[in-house]
PDB file of C-alpha atoms in Angstrom:
ATOM      1  CA  GLY A  27     128.962  76.906 116.859  1.00 67.00           C
ATOM      2  CA  GLN A  28     130.237  80.403 116.533  1.00 75.00           C
ATOM      3  CA  ARG A  29     128.199  83.385 115.384  1.00 76.00           C
ATOM      4  CA  LEU A  30     129.847  85.559 112.741  1.00 80.00           C
ATOM      5  CA  LEU A  31     129.677  89.347 112.539  1.00 77.00           C
ATOM      6  CA  GLN A  32     127.750  90.706 109.572  1.00 77.00           C
ATOM      7  CA  VAL A  33     129.254  93.730 107.854  1.00 80.00           C
ATOM      8  CA  LEU A  34     127.308  96.036 105.561  1.00 78.00           C
ATOM      9  CA  SER A  35     129.715  96.358 102.624  1.00 84.00           C
ATOM     10  CA  LEU A  36     132.298  94.226 100.878  1.00 87.00           C
ATOM     11  CA  SER A  37     135.035  96.708 101.768  1.00 87.00           C
ATOM     12  CA  GLU A  38     134.131  96.336 105.471  1.00 85.00           C
ATOM     13  CA  LEU A  39     134.744  92.589 105.163  1.00 85.00           C
ATOM     14  CA  ASP A  40     138.484  93.135 104.718  1.00 82.00           C
ATOM     15  CA  ASP A  41     138.614  95.884 107.338  1.00 81.00           C
ATOM     16  CA  ALA A  42     136.715  93.901 109.989  1.00 79.00           C
ATOM     17  CA  GLY A  43     138.919  90.826 109.669  1.00 80.00           C
ATOM     18  CA  ARG A  44     138.191  87.195 110.475  1.00 86.00           C
ATOM     19  CA  GLY A  45     134.839  85.922 111.725  1.00 85.00           C
ATOM     20  CA  THR A  46     132.816  88.187 109.428  1.00 85.00           C
ATOM     21  CA  PHE A  47     130.491  87.886 106.453  1.00 85.00           C
ATOM     22  CA  TYR A  48     128.850  90.105 103.872  1.00 85.00           C
ATOM     23  CA  VAL A  49     125.599  89.406 101.995  1.00 82.00           C
ATOM     24  CA  ASP A  50     125.566  90.645  98.405  1.00 85.00           C
ATOM     25  CA  GLU A  51     121.858  90.438  97.605  1.00 77.00           C
ATOM     26  CA  ALA A  52     122.285  91.818  94.074  1.00 84.00           C
ATOM     27  CA  GLN A  53     124.672  88.976  93.197  1.00 87.00           C
ATOM     28  CA  ASN A  54     122.926  86.392  95.427  1.00 83.00           C
ATOM     29  CA  LEU A  55     126.240  85.684  97.196  1.00 86.00           C
ATOM     30  CA  ILE A  56     127.532  85.470 100.756  1.00 87.00           C
ATOM     31  CA  HIS A  57     131.186  86.381 101.289  1.00 89.00           C
ATOM     32  CA  VAL A  58     132.643  84.752 104.429  1.00 89.00           C
ATOM     33  CA  ARG A  59     135.915  85.282 106.291  1.00 89.00           C
ATOM     34  CA  PRO A  60     135.826  82.440 108.825  1.00 86.00           C
ATOM     35  CA  PRO A  61     137.616  82.648 112.162  1.00 87.00           C
ATOM     36  CA  SER A  62     141.302  81.718 111.913  1.00 85.00           C
ATOM     37  CA  ASP A  63     140.689  78.384 113.681  1.00 86.00           C
ATOM     38  CA  ARG A  64     137.899  77.333 111.222  1.00 84.00           C
ATOM     39  CA  SER A  65     137.843  76.159 107.638  1.00 84.00           C
ATOM     40  CA  LEU A  66     134.725  76.381 105.481  1.00 83.00           C
ATOM     41  CA  SER A  67     135.670  73.103 103.791  1.00 84.00           C
ATOM     42  CA  THR A  68     135.616  71.169 107.091  1.00 86.00           C
ATOM     43  CA  SER A  69     132.935  73.082 108.994  1.00 82.00           C
ATOM     44  CA  ILE A  70     129.162  72.941 108.904  1.00 82.00           C
ATOM     45  CA  THR A  71     127.862  76.398 108.073  1.00 78.00           C
ATOM     46  CA  LEU A  72     124.246  77.371 108.742  1.00 75.00           C
ATOM     47  CA  VAL A  73     122.764  80.286 106.807  1.00 75.00           C
ATOM     48  CA  ALA A  74     119.305  81.726 107.403  1.00 69.00           C
ATOM     49  CA  THR A  75     117.456  83.388 104.556  1.00 65.00           C
ATOM     50  CA  LYS A  76     114.880  86.152 104.753  1.00 61.00           C
ATOM     51  CA  PRO A  77     111.248  85.018 104.672  1.00 56.00           C
ATOM     52  CA  ASN A  78     108.890  86.286 102.005  1.00 55.00           C
ATOM     53  CA  ALA A  79     106.416  87.422 104.666  1.00 49.00           C
ATOM     54  CA  PRO A  80     105.510  90.889 105.929  1.00 51.00           C
ATOM     55  CA  ILE A  81     108.157  92.241 108.258  1.00 52.00           C
ATOM     56  CA  LEU A  82     106.361  91.631 111.550  1.00 56.00           C
ATOM     57  CA  GLU A  83     104.875  88.159 110.954  1.00 66.00           C
ATOM     58  CA  PRO A  84     105.713  85.784 113.820  1.00 70.00           C
ATOM     59  CA  LEU A  85     106.222  82.043 113.445  1.00 77.00           C
ATOM     60  CA  ILE A  86     103.080  81.466 115.536  1.00 78.00           C
ATOM     61  CA  ARG A  87     100.455  84.091 116.384  1.00 82.00           C
ATOM     62  CA  LEU A  88      97.579  83.502 118.796  1.00 81.00           C
ATOM     63  CA  ARG A  89      95.301  86.394 117.908  1.00 83.00           C
ATOM     64  CA  ILE A  90      92.229  87.108 120.075  1.00 80.00           C
ATOM     65  CA  GLN A  91      92.222  83.511 121.258  1.00 84.00           C
ATOM     66  CA  ALA A  92      90.853  82.202 124.560  1.00 91.00           C
ATOM     67  CA  ASN A  93      91.631  79.104 126.605  1.00 94.00           C
ATOM     68  CA  VAL A  94      94.717  78.042 124.632  1.00 93.00           C
ATOM     69  CA  ALA A  95      97.761  76.076 125.781  1.00 95.00           C
ATOM     70  CA  VAL A  96     101.112  76.044 124.004  1.00 95.00           C
ATOM     71  CA  ARG A  97     103.282  73.198 125.322  1.00 97.00           C
ATOM     72  CA  GLY A  98     106.692  71.755 124.565  1.00 96.00           C
ATOM     73  CA  LEU A  99     107.621  73.757 121.458  1.00 94.00           C
ATOM     74  CA  VAL A 100     111.134  74.811 120.481  1.00 94.00           C
ATOM     75  CA  PHE A 101     111.650  77.755 118.118  1.00 92.00           C
ATOM     76  CA  GLU A 102     115.220  77.732 116.830  1.00 88.00           C
ATOM     77  CA  HIS A 103     117.265  79.376 114.053  1.00 84.00           C
ATOM     78  CA  ALA A 104     114.320  81.195 112.444  1.00 82.00           C
ATOM     79  CA  ALA A 105     115.285  83.917 109.960  1.00 78.00           C
ATOM     80  CA  LEU A 106     112.896  86.408 111.508  1.00 78.00           C
ATOM     81  CA  PRO A 107     113.190  90.129 110.858  1.00 75.00           C
ATOM     82  CA  LEU A 108     114.522  91.940 113.925  1.00 72.00           C
ATOM     83  CA  GLY A 109     111.093  93.183 115.071  1.00 78.00           C
ATOM     84  CA  SER A 110     109.264  89.888 114.506  1.00 84.00           C
ATOM     85  CA  ALA A 111     108.718  87.312 117.278  1.00 89.00           C
ATOM     86  CA  ALA A 112     108.863  83.535 117.268  1.00 89.00           C
ATOM     87  CA  LEU A 113     105.664  83.386 119.362  1.00 92.00           C
ATOM     88  CA  THR A 114     103.144  86.231 119.570  1.00 91.00           C
ATOM     89  CA  ILE A 115     100.084  86.255 121.833  1.00 92.00           C
ATOM     90  CA  GLN A 116      97.977  89.179 120.703  1.00 91.00           C
ATOM     91  CA  GLY A 117      94.544  90.553 121.347  1.00 91.00           C
ATOM     92  CA  GLY A 118      92.778  93.073 119.164  1.00 85.00           C
ATOM     93  CA  VAL A 119      91.966  96.666 119.968  1.00 77.00           C
ATOM     94  CA  GLY A 120      89.958  97.916 122.925  1.00 72.00           C
ATOM     95  CA  ASP A 121      88.515  95.076 124.996  1.00 78.00           C
ATOM     96  CA  GLN A 122      89.347  92.329 122.461  1.00 89.00           C
ATOM     97  CA  LEU A 123      91.918  90.532 124.582  1.00 93.00           C
ATOM     98  CA  ALA A 124      93.681  87.227 124.175  1.00 93.00           C
ATOM     99  CA  ARG A 125      92.435  85.449 127.332  1.00 94.00           C
ATOM    100  CA  ASN A 126      93.530  82.519 129.472  1.00 96.00           C
ATOM    101  CA  VAL A 127      96.667  81.512 127.593  1.00 95.00           C
ATOM    102  CA  LEU A 128      99.100  78.960 129.056  1.00 96.00           C
ATOM    103  CA  VAL A 129     102.663  78.661 127.711  1.00 97.00           C
ATOM    104  CA  VAL A 130     104.603  75.752 129.256  1.00 98.00           C
ATOM    105  CA  ASP A 131     108.009  74.223 128.483  1.00 98.00           C
ATOM    106  CA  VAL A 132     108.614  76.472 125.471  1.00 97.00           C
ATOM    107  CA  VAL A 133     112.080  77.466 124.243  1.00 97.00           C
ATOM    108  CA  SER A 134     112.872  80.253 121.810  1.00 95.00           C
ATOM    109  CA  ARG A 135     116.589  80.310 121.092  1.00 92.00           C
ATOM    110  CA  SER A 136     119.003  81.549 118.476  1.00 88.00           C
ATOM    111  CA  ASN A 137     116.340  83.190 116.358  1.00 86.00           C
ATOM    112  CA  ASN A 138     117.105  86.330 114.415  1.00 82.00           C
ATOM    113  CA  GLY A 139     114.245  88.366 115.934  1.00 85.00           C
ATOM    114  CA  VAL A 140     112.292  88.526 119.226  1.00 90.00           C
ATOM    115  CA  GLY A 141     111.857  85.469 121.471  1.00 93.00           C
ATOM    116  CA  MET A 142     108.241  86.116 122.585  1.00 95.00           C
ATOM    117  CA  ARG A 143     105.734  88.977 122.411  1.00 93.00           C
ATOM    118  CA  ILE A 144     102.486  89.385 124.397  1.00 95.00           C
ATOM    119  CA  VAL A 145     100.179  92.329 123.598  1.00 95.00           C
ATOM    120  CA  ASN A 146      96.594  93.058 124.734  1.00 95.00           C
ATOM    121  CA  ALA A 147      96.086  89.964 126.846  1.00 96.00           C
ATOM    122  CA  SER A 148      94.587  88.849 130.148  1.00 96.00           C
ATOM    123  CA  GLY A 149      95.170  85.728 132.194  1.00 97.00           C
ATOM    124  CA  VAL A 150      98.503  84.674 130.695  1.00 97.00           C
ATOM    125  CA  THR A 151     100.713  82.088 132.429  1.00 98.00           C
ATOM    126  CA  LEU A 152     104.303  81.406 131.385  1.00 98.00           C
ATOM    127  CA  ASP A 153     105.826  78.358 133.067  1.00 98.00           C
ATOM    128  CA  ARG A 154     109.322  76.987 132.422  1.00 98.00           C
ATOM    129  CA  VAL A 155     110.039  79.196 129.381  1.00 98.00           C
ATOM    130  CA  GLN A 156     113.494  79.966 127.976  1.00 97.00           C
ATOM    131  CA  LEU A 157     114.038  82.982 125.728  1.00 96.00           C
ATOM    132  CA  VAL A 158     117.760  82.874 125.013  1.00 94.00           C
ATOM    133  CA  HIS A 159     120.297  83.904 122.357  1.00 89.00           C
ATOM    134  CA  ASN A 160     117.752  85.707 120.173  1.00 88.00           C
ATOM    135  CA  GLY A 161     118.869  88.536 117.897  1.00 84.00           C
ATOM    136  CA  GLY A 162     116.335  91.058 119.208  1.00 84.00           C
ATOM    137  CA  LYS A 163     114.476  91.356 122.476  1.00 87.00           C
ATOM    138  CA  GLY A 164     114.085  88.178 124.469  1.00 91.00           C
ATOM    139  CA  PHE A 165     110.652  89.153 125.772  1.00 94.00           C
ATOM    140  CA  PHE A 166     108.240  92.005 125.056  1.00 93.00           C
ATOM    141  CA  ALA A 167     104.904  92.537 126.821  1.00 95.00           C
ATOM    142  CA  SER A 168     102.491  95.456 126.691  1.00 95.00           C
ATOM    143  CA  ARG A 169      98.926  95.987 127.910  1.00 95.00           C
ATOM    144  CA  VAL A 170      98.769  92.701 129.806  1.00 97.00           C
ATOM    145  CA  GLU A 171      96.747  92.018 132.960  1.00 97.00           C
ATOM    146  CA  ASN A 172      96.823  88.999 135.277  1.00 98.00           C
ATOM    147  CA  LEU A 173     100.238  87.763 134.195  1.00 97.00           C
ATOM    148  CA  LEU A 174     101.843  84.856 136.071  1.00 98.00           C
ATOM    149  CA  VAL A 175     105.447  83.998 135.212  1.00 97.00           C
ATOM    150  CA  ARG A 176     107.318  81.058 136.786  1.00 98.00           C
ATOM    151  CA  ASP A 177     110.807  79.827 135.925  1.00 98.00           C
ATOM    152  CA  LEU A 178     111.426  82.199 133.037  1.00 97.00           C
ATOM    153  CA  GLU A 179     114.939  82.690 131.674  1.00 96.00           C
ATOM    154  CA  ILE A 180     115.694  85.661 129.427  1.00 94.00           C
ATOM    155  CA  SER A 181     119.421  85.618 128.666  1.00 91.00           C
ATOM    156  CA  TYR A 182     122.003  86.463 126.005  1.00 87.00           C
ATOM    157  CA  ASN A 183     119.526  88.185 123.683  1.00 87.00           C
ATOM    158  CA  CYS A 184     120.080  91.238 121.477  1.00 83.00           C
ATOM    159  CA  TRP A 185     123.128  89.894 119.679  1.00 78.00           C
ATOM    160  CA  ARG A 186     121.998  91.818 116.572  1.00 73.00           C
ATOM    161  CA  VAL A 187     122.423  95.155 118.331  1.00 67.00           C
ATOM    162  CA  GLY A 188     125.556  97.213 118.359  1.00 61.00           C
ATOM    163  CA  GLY A 189     128.364  95.801 116.239  1.00 54.00           C
ATOM    164  CA  TYR A 190     126.546  92.684 115.104  1.00 57.00           C
ATOM    165  CA  GLY A 191     123.646  94.392 113.426  1.00 57.00           C
ATOM    166  CA  HIS A 192     124.415  98.097 113.552  1.00 59.00           C
ATOM    167  CA  TYR A 193     121.271  98.706 115.639  1.00 60.00           C
ATOM    168  CA  TYR A 194     121.886 101.157 118.442  1.00 58.00           C
ATOM    169  CA  GLY A 195     118.369 102.301 119.457  1.00 61.00           C
ATOM    170  CA  TRP A 196     116.791 101.757 122.869  1.00 61.00           C
ATOM    171  CA  ALA A 197     113.960  99.614 121.463  1.00 64.00           C
ATOM    172  CA  VAL A 198     116.002  96.431 121.215  1.00 63.00           C
ATOM    173  CA  GLY A 199     116.573  95.785 124.943  1.00 68.00           C
ATOM    174  CA  GLY A 200     116.556  92.186 126.227  1.00 79.00           C
ATOM    175  CA  LEU A 201     113.344  92.575 128.278  1.00 85.00           C
ATOM    176  CA  LYS A 202     110.778  95.278 127.671  1.00 89.00           C
ATOM    177  CA  MET A 203     107.418  95.641 129.429  1.00 91.00           C
ATOM    178  CA  SER A 204     104.836  98.404 129.620  1.00 93.00           C
ATOM    179  CA  ASN A 205     101.270  98.792 130.925  1.00 95.00           C
ATOM    180  CA  ILE A 206     101.334  95.559 132.933  1.00 96.00           C
ATOM    181  CA  ASN A 207      98.696  95.148 135.664  1.00 96.00           C
ATOM    182  CA  ASP A 208      98.575  92.444 138.336  1.00 97.00           C
ATOM    183  CA  ALA A 209     101.715  90.498 137.432  1.00 96.00           C
ATOM    184  CA  MET A 210     103.709  88.014 139.486  1.00 97.00           C
ATOM    185  CA  PHE A 211     107.220  86.845 138.597  1.00 96.00           C
ATOM    186  CA  ILE A 212     108.604  83.781 140.392  1.00 97.00           C
ATOM    187  CA  ARG A 213     112.151  82.531 139.750  1.00 96.00           C
ATOM    188  CA  THR A 214     112.734  84.758 136.732  1.00 93.00           C
ATOM    189  CA  SER A 215     116.230  85.575 135.510  1.00 91.00           C
ATOM    190  CA  ALA A 216     117.055  88.227 132.964  1.00 84.00           C
TER     191      ALA A 216
END
């Protein structure tokens, strides 16, 4: 497949050329100018729609959980808002931490938002995880202690930044971590 560039007005659609689209929410229409080597009548076109959920709701949230394993899941093509994550591991405030969480053989790819977010947690292990081709950050972690990461790939994320989504701020980087204590990364590529 080929990702198209979203423009923010109908007039930009003509100016930007082929491989672009414009969403007219008032008319409930999508205007598409396919690449010159594609035809809409012979191609399969996938369109994600916005969820009716609050802006930062993840697909799965483990909130103040302990002794949990997430294994073998694939998150793909979710119409997440840019700041929302496919998988969120989240503690509460203060000493209410998500504890002893294992994430193994999980893939988050080609989602509109963030691949994975971990906040306020202790004793988290990520093993054989792929966070690739997501529209926002691939991976975000903050206030995490005792983090073990093996065979993690964070690649080709942030396609919604710059020209694709008109987001130019620093907060949409591919990998962002802060306040991490006692972490080990083994065979991690970003």
